[in-house]
Coordinates of C-alpha atoms in Angstrom, one line a residue:
Chain A
M1 CA 302.2 14.3 -9.7
L2 CA 303.3 13.5 -13.3
Q3 CA 301.3 10.3 -13.2
N4 CA 298.2 12.1 -12.1
L5 CA 298.7 14.6 -14.9
L6 CA 299.1 11.8 -17.4
A7 CA 296.1 10.0 -16.1
N8 CA 294.0 13.2 -16.5
Y9 CA 295.7 14.5 -19.6
E10 CA 292.5 15.8 -21.1
E11 CA 291.8 18.0 -18.1
A12 CA 295.5 19.1 -17.9
V13 CA 295.3 20.1 -21.6
A14 CA 292.0 21.9 -21.0
I15 CA 293.5 24.0 -18.2
I16 CA 296.6 24.8 -20.2
L17 CA 294.4 26.0 -23.1
F18 CA 292.4 28.0 -20.6
G19 CA 295.6 29.6 -19.4
I20 CA 296.9 30.4 -22.9
G21 CA 293.6 32.0 -23.8
F22 CA 293.3 33.9 -20.6
T23 CA 296.8 35.3 -21.0
M24 CA 296.1 36.3 -24.6
L25 CA 292.9 38.0 -23.8
L26 CA 294.6 39.9 -21.0
F27 CA 297.9 40.8 -22.5
Q28 CA 297.7 40.9 -26.3
R29 CA 297.3 44.4 -27.6
N30 CA 295.9 43.4 -30.9
L31 CA 292.1 43.1 -30.7
V32 CA 291.7 40.2 -33.1
K33 CA 294.4 38.2 -31.2
K34 CA 292.5 39.0 -28.0
L35 CA 289.4 37.5 -29.5
I36 CA 291.3 34.4 -30.7
G37 CA 292.5 34.1 -27.1
M38 CA 289.0 34.4 -25.8
N39 CA 287.9 31.6 -28.0
I40 CA 290.8 29.4 -27.0
M41 CA 289.9 30.1 -23.3
D42 CA 286.3 29.1 -23.9
T43 CA 287.4 26.0 -25.8
G44 CA 289.5 25.0 -22.8
T45 CA 286.5 25.1 -20.5
F46 CA 284.4 23.2 -23.0
L47 CA 287.0 20.5 -23.3
F48 CA 287.2 20.2 -19.5
L49 CA 283.5 19.9 -19.3
A50 CA 283.2 17.4 -22.1
S51 CA 286.0 15.2 -20.9
M52 CA 284.6 15.1 -17.4
G53 CA 281.2 14.2 -18.7
Y54 CA 282.5 11.3 -20.8
I55 CA 282.9 7.8 -19.4
A56 CA 284.9 5.4 -21.5
G57 CA 282.9 2.5 -22.9
R58 CA 279.5 4.1 -22.5
K59 CA 277.4 5.5 -25.4
A60 CA 275.6 8.7 -26.2
P61 CA 272.2 8.8 -24.2
I62 CA 270.0 7.6 -27.1
V63 CA 268.4 4.2 -26.4
T64 CA 269.7 1.6 -28.8
N65 CA 268.9 -2.1 -29.2
G66 CA 266.4 -1.8 -26.3
V67 CA 269.2 -1.4 -23.6
M68 CA 267.5 0.6 -20.8
E69 CA 270.2 0.4 -18.1
T70 CA 271.5 3.9 -17.3
S71 CA 275.0 2.4 -16.8
A72 CA 275.2 1.9 -20.6
Y73 CA 275.0 5.6 -21.3
I74 CA 276.7 8.8 -20.3
N75 CA 275.1 11.7 -18.6
P76 CA 273.7 14.1 -21.3
V77 CA 273.8 17.2 -19.1
P78 CA 277.6 18.1 -19.6
A79 CA 277.1 17.9 -23.3
G80 CA 274.1 20.2 -23.0
L81 CA 276.1 22.6 -21.0
V82 CA 278.9 22.6 -23.6
L83 CA 276.3 23.4 -26.3
T84 CA 274.9 26.3 -24.3
G85 CA 278.4 27.5 -23.6
I86 CA 279.2 27.4 -27.3
V87 CA 276.1 29.5 -28.1
V88 CA 277.1 32.1 -25.5
S89 CA 280.7 32.1 -26.8
V90 CA 279.6 32.6 -30.4
S91 CA 277.3 35.5 -29.6
V92 CA 280.0 37.2 -27.5
T93 CA 282.5 36.7 -30.3
A94 CA 280.1 38.2 -32.8
I95 CA 279.5 41.3 -30.7
M96 CA 283.2 41.7 -30.0
L97 CA 284.0 41.5 -33.7
A98 CA 281.3 44.1 -34.4
L99 CA 283.0 46.4 -31.9
T100 CA 286.4 45.7 -33.4
V101 CA 285.1 46.6 -36.9
R102 CA 283.7 49.8 -35.5
L103 CA 286.9 50.8 -33.7
Y104 CA 289.0 49.9 -36.8
K105 CA 286.8 52.1 -39.0
R106 CA 287.3 55.0 -36.7
Y107 CA 290.9 54.7 -35.7
H108 CA 292.4 52.6 -38.6
T109 CA 294.3 50.4 -36.2
L110 CA 293.7 47.2 -34.2
N111 CA 296.2 48.0 -31.5
L112 CA 294.4 48.9 -28.3
D113 CA 297.2 51.1 -27.0
D114 CA 297.2 53.1 -30.2
I115 CA 293.5 53.4 -30.2
Y116 CA 293.6 54.7 -26.6
V117 CA 296.1 57.3 -27.4
L118 CA 294.2 58.4 -30.5
S119 CA 290.9 58.6 -28.6
K120 CA 292.5 60.9 -26.0
H121 CA 293.2 63.5 -28.7
Q122 CA 289.7 63.6 -29.9
A123 CA 287.6 66.8 -29.6
E124 CA 284.7 65.0 -28.0
D125 CA 286.6 65.0 -24.7
R126 CA 284.2 66.9 -22.4
Chain B
M1 CA 246.9 33.7 -3.3
D2 CA 249.2 30.9 -4.3
F3 CA 249.1 32.3 -7.8
I4 CA 251.7 34.8 -6.5
R5 CA 254.2 31.9 -6.7
N6 CA 254.2 32.3 -10.4
F7 CA 255.2 36.0 -10.3
P8 CA 259.0 35.6 -10.2
L9 CA 258.9 33.6 -13.4
F10 CA 256.6 36.2 -14.9
T11 CA 259.1 38.9 -14.2
I12 CA 261.7 37.0 -16.3
V13 CA 259.5 35.8 -19.2
L14 CA 257.6 39.0 -19.6
S15 CA 260.8 41.0 -19.6
L16 CA 262.2 38.8 -22.4
F17 CA 259.0 39.3 -24.3
S18 CA 259.0 43.0 -23.8
G19 CA 262.5 43.2 -25.1
V20 CA 261.3 41.8 -28.4
L21 CA 258.2 43.9 -28.4
C22 CA 260.2 47.1 -28.1
T23 CA 261.9 46.4 -31.4
V24 CA 258.6 46.9 -33.3
F25 CA 257.6 50.1 -31.3
K26 CA 258.6 53.6 -32.2
G27 CA 261.2 55.2 -29.9
R28 CA 258.7 57.3 -27.9
T29 CA 256.2 54.4 -27.5
A30 CA 259.0 52.0 -26.4
R31 CA 260.1 54.6 -23.8
I32 CA 256.6 55.0 -22.3
Y33 CA 256.0 51.2 -22.5
T34 CA 259.3 50.5 -20.6
A35 CA 258.5 53.0 -17.8
V36 CA 254.9 51.6 -17.4
Y37 CA 256.2 48.0 -17.6
E38 CA 258.8 48.6 -14.8
C39 CA 255.9 49.9 -12.6
F40 CA 254.0 46.8 -13.4
L41 CA 256.9 44.6 -12.5
T42 CA 257.4 46.6 -9.3
A43 CA 253.8 45.7 -8.4
L44 CA 254.4 42.0 -9.1
V45 CA 257.6 41.9 -7.0
S46 CA 255.9 43.8 -4.2
C47 CA 253.3 41.0 -4.1
V48 CA 256.0 38.4 -3.9
L49 CA 257.7 40.4 -1.0
W50 CA 254.4 40.6 0.8
Y51 CA 253.8 36.9 0.3
T52 CA 257.2 35.8 1.6
M53 CA 256.9 38.2 4.6
K54 CA 253.4 36.9 5.4
T55 CA 254.2 33.2 5.1
G56 CA 257.6 33.7 6.6
T57 CA 259.2 31.2 4.3
S58 CA 260.7 31.1 0.8
F59 CA 259.2 29.1 -2.1
T60 CA 260.7 27.3 -5.0
Y61 CA 259.2 27.3 -8.5
V62 CA 259.9 24.1 -10.4
M63 CA 260.1 24.7 -14.1
G64 CA 258.1 22.2 -16.1
E65 CA 257.4 20.1 -13.0
F66 CA 260.7 18.3 -13.3
P67 CA 261.8 17.9 -9.6
A68 CA 265.3 18.3 -8.3
P69 CA 268.0 17.3 -9.3
W70 CA 266.8 17.1 -12.9
G71 CA 264.8 20.3 -13.5
N72 CA 265.5 23.9 -13.3
E73 CA 264.3 26.0 -10.4
I74 CA 263.8 29.6 -9.3
R75 CA 263.5 30.5 -5.7
A76 CA 261.9 33.5 -4.0
G77 CA 262.6 34.5 -0.4
T78 CA 262.4 37.8 1.3
L79 CA 265.9 38.8 0.4
E80 CA 265.5 38.0 -3.3
A81 CA 262.2 39.9 -3.4
V82 CA 263.5 43.0 -1.7
I83 CA 266.6 43.0 -3.9
A84 CA 264.4 42.6 -7.0
L85 CA 262.3 45.5 -5.8
L86 CA 265.3 47.7 -5.3
F87 CA 266.5 46.9 -8.8
L88 CA 263.1 47.7 -10.3
V89 CA 262.8 51.0 -8.5
V90 CA 266.3 52.1 -9.6
L91 CA 265.6 50.9 -13.1
F92 CA 262.4 52.9 -13.3
S93 CA 264.1 56.0 -12.0
S94 CA 267.0 55.6 -14.4
V95 CA 264.8 55.1 -17.4
V96 CA 262.5 58.0 -16.6
G97 CA 265.1 60.3 -15.1
G98 CA 267.5 60.0 -18.1
W99 CA 265.1 59.9 -21.0
N100 CA 265.8 63.5 -22.2
F101 CA 269.4 62.6 -22.7
V102 CA 268.5 59.4 -24.5
S103 CA 266.9 61.5 -27.2
T104 CA 270.0 63.6 -27.6
D105 CA 272.7 60.9 -27.2
I106 CA 271.2 58.2 -29.3
D107 CA 270.2 58.1 -32.9
E108 CA 266.5 58.4 -33.4
S109 CA 266.1 55.1 -35.2
K110 CA 267.8 53.2 -32.4
I111 CA 265.9 54.5 -29.4
N112 CA 263.4 51.6 -29.5
L113 CA 266.3 49.1 -29.6
Y114 CA 267.8 50.9 -26.6
Y115 CA 264.7 50.3 -24.5
G116 CA 264.5 46.7 -25.9
L117 CA 268.0 46.2 -24.4
I118 CA 266.9 47.7 -21.1
N119 CA 264.0 45.2 -21.0
L120 CA 266.3 42.3 -21.8
M121 CA 268.6 43.5 -19.1
T122 CA 265.6 43.6 -16.7
A123 CA 265.1 39.9 -17.6
A124 CA 268.7 39.1 -16.8
L125 CA 268.7 41.0 -13.5
M126 CA 265.5 39.3 -12.4
A127 CA 266.8 35.8 -13.5
M128 CA 270.1 36.3 -11.6
T129 CA 268.2 37.4 -8.5
W130 CA 265.7 34.6 -8.5
T131 CA 267.8 31.7 -9.9
N132 CA 268.4 28.5 -7.9
D133 CA 270.6 27.0 -10.5
L134 CA 274.2 28.0 -11.1
F135 CA 274.3 27.4 -14.9
T136 CA 271.1 29.5 -15.4
G137 CA 273.0 32.1 -13.4
Y138 CA 275.9 31.8 -15.9
V139 CA 273.7 32.1 -18.9
F140 CA 271.9 35.2 -17.6
L141 CA 275.2 36.6 -16.5
E142 CA 276.3 36.6 -20.1
I143 CA 273.0 38.1 -21.2
L144 CA 273.6 40.8 -18.7
T145 CA 277.1 41.4 -20.0
L146 CA 275.9 41.6 -23.6
T147 CA 273.1 44.0 -22.8
S148 CA 275.4 46.1 -20.6
C149 CA 277.7 46.4 -23.6
G150 CA 274.7 47.2 -25.8
I151 CA 273.5 50.1 -23.7
L152 CA 277.0 51.5 -23.5
I153 CA 277.8 51.5 -27.3
V154 CA 274.4 52.8 -28.3
R155 CA 275.9 56.3 -27.8
E156 CA 277.9 56.2 -30.9
I157 CA 281.1 58.1 -30.1
G158 CA 284.6 56.7 -30.3
R159 CA 285.1 56.8 -26.5
T160 CA 282.1 54.7 -25.7
T161 CA 283.2 52.0 -28.2
L162 CA 286.6 51.9 -26.7
A163 CA 285.1 51.9 -23.2
A164 CA 282.8 49.1 -24.3
V165 CA 285.7 47.0 -25.6
R166 CA 287.7 47.4 -22.4
Y167 CA 284.5 46.7 -20.4
M168 CA 283.8 43.6 -22.4
I169 CA 287.4 42.3 -22.1
M170 CA 287.3 42.4 -18.4
N171 CA 283.8 41.0 -18.3
L172 CA 284.7 38.1 -20.6
L173 CA 287.7 37.2 -18.4
G174 CA 285.3 37.3 -15.4
S175 CA 282.6 35.2 -17.1
A176 CA 285.2 32.6 -18.2
L177 CA 286.5 32.3 -14.7
F178 CA 283.0 32.1 -13.3
L179 CA 282.1 29.3 -15.8
L180 CA 285.3 27.4 -14.9
G181 CA 284.3 27.7 -11.2
V182 CA 280.8 26.4 -11.9
V183 CA 282.2 23.6 -14.0
L184 CA 284.6 22.6 -11.2
L185 CA 281.8 22.7 -8.7
Y186 CA 279.6 20.6 -11.0
D187 CA 282.5 18.2 -11.5
I188 CA 282.9 17.5 -7.8
T189 CA 279.2 17.6 -6.8
G190 CA 277.4 16.3 -9.8
H191 CA 274.7 19.0 -9.4
L192 CA 273.9 22.4 -10.7
L193 CA 270.9 23.2 -8.5
M194 CA 272.0 25.0 -5.3
V195 CA 270.2 22.8 -2.8
P196 CA 271.6 19.4 -3.9
M197 CA 275.0 20.9 -4.6
R198 CA 275.1 22.2 -1.0
E199 CA 274.1 18.7 0.3
Q200 CA 277.0 17.1 -1.7
I201 CA 279.5 19.7 -0.5
G202 CA 278.4 19.0 3.1
L203 CA 279.3 15.3 2.5
L204 CA 282.5 16.1 0.6
I205 CA 284.1 18.4 3.1
Q206 CA 284.1 15.6 5.7
D207 CA 287.2 14.4 3.9
P208 CA 289.9 17.2 4.3
G209 CA 291.4 16.2 1.0
N210 CA 288.4 17.6 -0.9
R211 CA 288.7 21.0 0.8
M212 CA 291.5 22.2 -1.5
I213 CA 289.6 21.6 -4.7
L214 CA 286.5 23.2 -3.2
T215 CA 288.5 26.3 -2.2
L216 CA 290.0 26.4 -5.6
A217 CA 286.6 26.2 -7.3
V218 CA 285.1 28.9 -5.0
G219 CA 288.2 31.0 -5.4
I220 CA 288.0 30.9 -9.2
L221 CA 284.3 31.8 -9.1
T222 CA 285.0 34.6 -6.7
I223 CA 287.8 36.1 -8.8
G224 CA 285.5 35.9 -11.9
L225 CA 282.6 37.8 -10.2
G226 CA 285.1 40.1 -8.5
I227 CA 286.5 41.1 -11.9
K228 CA 283.0 41.7 -13.2
S229 CA 281.9 43.8 -10.3
G230 CA 285.0 45.9 -10.1
L231 CA 286.9 44.6 -7.1
F232 CA 290.3 46.1 -6.5
P233 CA 292.6 46.0 -8.6
F234 CA 290.1 45.4 -11.5
Y235 CA 288.3 48.7 -11.4
F236 CA 290.2 50.7 -13.9
W237 CA 287.5 50.2 -16.6
M238 CA 285.0 52.0 -14.5
P239 CA 285.6 55.7 -15.2
D240 CA 285.5 55.3 -19.0
T241 CA 282.5 53.0 -18.9
Y242 CA 280.4 55.2 -16.5
G243 CA 281.8 58.5 -17.7
W244 CA 280.9 58.2 -21.4
A245 CA 277.7 56.2 -21.4
T246 CA 274.4 58.0 -21.7
P247 CA 273.1 58.9 -18.1
T248 CA 270.5 56.2 -18.0
S249 CA 273.1 53.6 -18.9
A250 CA 275.7 54.9 -16.5
S251 CA 273.2 54.9 -13.7
I252 CA 272.1 51.3 -14.4
L253 CA 275.6 50.0 -15.0
S254 CA 277.0 51.4 -11.7
A255 CA 273.9 51.0 -9.5
L256 CA 272.6 47.7 -10.7
V257 CA 274.8 45.5 -12.9
S258 CA 277.7 45.4 -10.5
K259 CA 275.4 44.8 -7.6
C260 CA 273.7 41.9 -9.3
Y261 CA 277.0 40.1 -9.6
L262 CA 277.7 40.8 -5.9
F263 CA 274.3 39.4 -4.9
L264 CA 274.9 36.3 -6.9
L265 CA 278.2 35.9 -5.2
I266 CA 276.6 36.3 -1.7
K267 CA 273.9 33.8 -2.7
I268 CA 276.5 31.3 -3.8
Y269 CA 278.4 31.6 -0.5
W270 CA 275.2 31.1 1.5
R271 CA 273.3 28.6 -0.5
V272 CA 276.0 26.6 -2.3
V273 CA 279.2 26.6 -0.2
G274 CA 277.5 27.2 3.2
I275 CA 278.5 30.2 5.2
D276 CA 280.2 28.1 8.0
M277 CA 282.4 26.5 5.4
F278 CA 283.1 29.8 3.6
Q279 CA 284.2 31.4 6.9
Q280 CA 287.0 28.9 7.2
M281 CA 288.3 29.6 3.7
P282 CA 291.3 31.9 3.1
I283 CA 289.2 33.6 0.4
R284 CA 287.4 35.6 3.1
N285 CA 290.6 37.2 4.3
L286 CA 291.6 38.0 0.7
L287 CA 288.2 39.7 0.1
L288 CA 288.6 41.7 3.3
V289 CA 292.1 43.0 2.2
L290 CA 291.1 43.6 -1.4
G291 CA 287.9 45.4 -0.3
M292 CA 289.9 47.7 2.0
C293 CA 292.4 48.4 -0.8
G294 CA 289.5 49.1 -3.1
I295 CA 288.1 51.6 -0.6
V296 CA 291.4 53.5 -0.1
F297 CA 292.7 53.4 -3.7
G298 CA 289.2 54.2 -5.2
S299 CA 288.9 57.2 -2.9
L300 CA 292.4 58.4 -3.7
S301 CA 291.7 58.1 -7.5
A302 CA 288.4 60.0 -7.0
L303 CA 290.3 62.7 -5.3
R304 CA 292.6 63.2 -8.3
A305 CA 289.9 63.1 -10.9
G306 CA 289.4 66.3 -12.9
N307 CA 286.0 65.5 -14.1
I308 CA 282.8 65.0 -12.0
N309 CA 281.8 61.7 -13.7
R310 CA 285.3 60.2 -13.3
M311 CA 285.2 61.2 -9.6
T312 CA 281.8 59.5 -9.2
A313 CA 283.0 56.4 -11.0
F314 CA 286.1 56.0 -8.9
S315 CA 283.9 56.5 -5.8
S316 CA 281.9 53.5 -7.1
A317 CA 285.0 51.5 -7.0
A318 CA 285.4 52.5 -3.3
Q319 CA 281.8 51.6 -2.6
I320 CA 282.2 48.2 -4.2
G321 CA 285.2 47.8 -1.8
Y322 CA 282.9 48.4 1.1
I323 CA 280.6 45.6 0.1
Y324 CA 283.5 43.2 -0.3
M325 CA 284.8 44.3 3.1
G326 CA 281.4 43.4 4.6
I327 CA 281.7 39.9 3.0
G328 CA 285.2 39.7 4.3
I329 CA 284.1 40.6 7.9
G330 CA 281.7 37.7 7.5
G331 CA 279.0 36.5 9.9
E332 CA 275.4 37.4 9.5
I333 CA 276.1 40.9 10.6
G334 CA 278.9 41.4 8.0
Y335 CA 276.7 40.2 5.2
T336 CA 273.8 42.3 6.5
A337 CA 276.0 45.4 6.3
A338 CA 277.2 44.4 2.8
I339 CA 273.7 43.9 1.5
F340 CA 272.4 47.1 3.1
H341 CA 275.3 48.9 1.4
I342 CA 274.1 47.4 -1.9
F343 CA 270.8 49.2 -1.3
A344 CA 272.4 52.4 -0.1
H345 CA 274.9 52.6 -3.0
A346 CA 272.3 51.7 -5.6
V347 CA 269.9 54.5 -4.7
T348 CA 272.7 57.0 -4.2
K349 CA 274.9 56.3 -7.2
S350 CA 272.0 56.2 -9.7
M351 CA 271.0 59.6 -8.4
L352 CA 274.5 61.0 -8.8
F353 CA 274.8 59.7 -12.4
L354 CA 271.4 61.2 -13.3
T355 CA 272.4 64.6 -11.8
T356 CA 275.9 65.2 -13.1
P357 CA 274.8 65.5 -16.8
R358 CA 272.2 68.1 -15.8
L359 CA 274.9 70.1 -14.1
A360 CA 277.1 69.7 -17.2
A361 CA 274.2 70.9 -19.4
V362 CA 274.3 74.3 -17.7
S363 CA 278.1 74.5 -17.8
E364 CA 278.9 74.6 -21.5
D365 CA 278.2 70.9 -21.8
S366 CA 281.3 70.1 -19.8
L367 CA 281.9 67.7 -16.9
L368 CA 285.2 69.3 -16.0
F369 CA 285.3 70.8 -12.5
R370 CA 286.5 74.2 -13.6
K371 CA 283.5 74.6 -15.9
L372 CA 281.0 73.4 -13.3
T373 CA 281.6 76.4 -10.9
G374 CA 278.3 77.8 -10.0
S375 CA 276.2 75.2 -11.8
G376 CA 274.2 74.4 -8.6
L377 CA 272.9 78.0 -8.9
R378 CA 272.1 77.7 -12.6
D379 CA 270.2 74.4 -12.1
K380 CA 268.9 74.5 -8.6
N381 CA 267.1 71.2 -8.6
A382 CA 270.0 69.2 -9.9
G383 CA 272.2 71.0 -7.3
I384 CA 269.9 69.9 -4.5
Y385 CA 269.8 66.3 -5.8
F386 CA 273.6 66.2 -6.1
M387 CA 273.9 67.5 -2.5
V388 CA 271.5 64.8 -1.2
S389 CA 273.4 62.0 -2.8
A390 CA 276.8 63.5 -1.9
F391 CA 275.6 63.7 1.8
S392 CA 274.6 60.0 1.6
M393 CA 278.0 59.1 0.1
I394 CA 279.8 61.0 2.9
G395 CA 277.7 59.4 5.5
I396 CA 275.8 62.3 7.0
P397 CA 273.1 61.2 9.5
M398 CA 269.6 60.7 8.1
F399 CA 270.9 59.5 4.8
A400 CA 271.4 55.9 3.6
G401 CA 275.2 56.1 3.6
F402 CA 275.3 56.9 7.3
S403 CA 273.3 53.8 8.3
S404 CA 275.5 51.5 6.2
K405 CA 278.8 52.9 7.6
I406 CA 277.5 52.5 11.2
M407 CA 276.6 48.9 10.3
F408 CA 280.1 48.2 8.9
G409 CA 281.6 49.6 12.2
V410 CA 279.3 47.5 14.3
A411 CA 280.0 44.4 12.2
A412 CA 283.7 44.8 12.6
V413 CA 283.4 45.2 16.4
R414 CA 281.1 42.2 16.8
A415 CA 282.3 39.7 14.2
G416 CA 286.0 40.1 13.6
S417 CA 289.1 39.7 15.6
V418 CA 290.7 42.8 17.2
R419 CA 293.2 43.2 14.4
E420 CA 290.4 43.1 11.8
M421 CA 288.3 45.5 13.9
V422 CA 291.1 48.1 14.1
M423 CA 291.9 47.8 10.4
V424 CA 288.2 48.2 9.4
I425 CA 287.7 51.2 11.7
I426 CA 290.8 52.9 10.3
V427 CA 289.7 52.3 6.7
L428 CA 286.2 53.5 7.5
A429 CA 287.5 56.7 9.1
L430 CA 290.0 57.3 6.3
S431 CA 287.5 56.7 3.5
S432 CA 284.8 58.8 5.1
S433 CA 287.3 61.7 5.4
L434 CA 288.4 61.4 1.8
N435 CA 284.7 61.1 0.7
A436 CA 283.8 64.2 2.7
Y437 CA 286.8 66.1 1.3
Y438 CA 286.1 65.5 -2.4
F439 CA 282.3 65.7 -2.2
I440 CA 282.2 68.8 -0.1
R441 CA 284.8 70.4 -2.3
T442 CA 282.5 69.7 -5.3
I443 CA 279.5 71.0 -3.5
I444 CA 281.3 74.3 -2.6
R445 CA 282.3 74.6 -6.3
L446 CA 278.8 74.0 -7.5
Y447 CA 277.6 76.9 -5.2
T448 CA 280.3 79.3 -5.9
R449 CA 279.3 82.1 -8.3
S450 CA 281.5 81.9 -11.4
D451 CA 280.6 85.4 -12.6
P452 CA 279.3 87.4 -9.6
G453 CA 278.1 90.4 -11.7
R454 CA 275.8 88.3 -14.0
R455 CA 272.2 87.5 -13.1
V456 CA 271.6 83.7 -13.2
R457 CA 268.3 82.4 -14.6
P458 CA 267.8 78.9 -13.1
V459 CA 266.7 76.1 -15.3
R460 CA 263.4 74.5 -14.7
H461 CA 262.8 70.7 -15.1
R462 CA 259.9 68.7 -16.2
L463 CA 258.1 66.3 -13.9
S464 CA 259.7 63.4 -15.8
Y465 CA 263.0 64.4 -14.2
N466 CA 261.8 65.5 -10.8
I467 CA 259.5 62.4 -10.1
P468 CA 262.3 59.8 -10.3
M469 CA 264.7 62.0 -8.4
I470 CA 262.2 62.6 -5.6
L471 CA 261.6 58.8 -5.5
L472 CA 265.3 58.1 -5.1
T473 CA 265.6 60.9 -2.5
A474 CA 262.7 59.3 -0.6
A475 CA 264.3 55.9 -0.9
N476 CA 267.6 57.3 0.4
L477 CA 265.8 58.9 3.4
L478 CA 263.9 55.7 4.0
L479 CA 267.1 53.7 4.1
G480 CA 268.6 56.3 6.4
L481 CA 265.8 56.7 8.8
G482 CA 264.0 53.4 8.5
S483 CA 267.1 51.2 8.3
V484 CA 265.8 48.9 11.1
A485 CA 262.9 47.6 8.9
I486 CA 265.2 47.0 5.9
V487 CA 267.8 45.3 8.1
D488 CA 265.0 43.1 9.5
M489 CA 264.0 42.1 6.0
I490 CA 267.7 41.3 5.0
Q491 CA 268.1 39.2 8.1
R492 CA 264.9 37.3 7.5
G493 CA 266.1 36.7 4.0
L494 CA 269.5 35.4 5.1
E495 CA 267.8 33.1 7.6
M496 CA 265.8 31.7 4.7
F497 CA 269.1 31.2 2.8
S498 CA 270.6 28.8 5.3

């Protein structure tokens, strides 16, 4: 078990990161910390994907010195997926930060529980 | 005629383009453009449905002529076409039926952006319906999440922002799990396209050692989409999200967005994992139990709600439970019932969310039950539309809800073990009674005079409200009375899946 974990330490670290981020996003009450958790979680997935896509001893898939054998290069698709994932993650973070700013301006706190209590007292309750 | 094969791609690309186009229009123009555009897309998708029915097969559109396993593909079969058609009809009805509220709920300068978001959302819904590639599914799933958040926060009150944050947090957890599931599947199969992935999985499961990792990947993916679609116990964000959004948004979010995730999940089970393999996984039993819990707890929460929108939102949680229960029952008949319920719930729930604000408008702008007394008399049309959708939710014969409940019962009798059958029948009976109780209680309230001495002057509506509501009523009756034809289409589509 331990040997397997050590042999695949990158994947193990990726899953631990995912777990840390997931727990933060779910249980932290502070919105900014939640967002940090979200980014850690996404990073865990990207690390997992990147480490799976990398084969030791091979190069990036750009033909160099006329070597045409595919065995000399790694598969470019996982890297492409990581890039796409990063774009998605950045845009989601941006929109969440915008929402956080809007909530802070209105309620003057970042704690989600406090915001919830404050919002219940508002007159806009129909 | 083969030109029709391009139409699925057109629905995605033109919607993306329309989203951008709406940003330069004025609010009113964007609104009319979006309604006309949805009609145009409905025509395109109808052609695709006709084509797949006529040829009796599905077709795959290969992007940029890069064949599998390298390129990206979209695929159109009868089931995809009929689901896309449902989405477009409900989208059109929601856009037109709720546009008076859009003018009052949303800042004048942002109305065009709102319709831009609706168009982007259409692109995401279409792409997730047609896609044959899991990663494309993930990308459009995120676009759907972002646009859903956008149409929620566009009504700028504190409660919608808070609801949007909670909605986003749950959705982000779901998306991350979905991505992890897709990555794990990619890791063990080496493919992202559904067809080669399925072939690889077929080879992998011959070694029992691989089954655990496959179950893990599918389980993570299922939990991800389960969180996003509001599976028990992850439904607590629903009341705030649906209750505070502008009616068009509430209708789209409850009727379409959660259904789109469910359809993607069903597609993955059939086209990636293989339904025979999935039947052997413990996830199926878990979904059955969680679906039943969702039905019971959703109905009980709806019973306790003091506000009509919260009641309707909790009832959505129960209805999502029905769909998961259908998946849990399994077999072609279980999935047929689940997919039929996607139809029934989409047309019914969108109608409910477009009706409740009308009733509130004649009740001091309040959604609280005590204020709604007699509102069905003050706004007769809205009262009738509410009654139609409530009857469908309860499962009164002739309406869509009746057919789907019968189908769940038949599915349980035919497909499951005796224990499963008994559990499903008990849950169906319990939930129908609870549904009947809280909806009939509401109808009685709507038609009880609050002030018997005062003469009531009923409100009149424009055609822009009545047309979509009549369309949804007709769709509801069609599903109720002509369920055989729809079931036939669903079964043909499922056959094309396998």
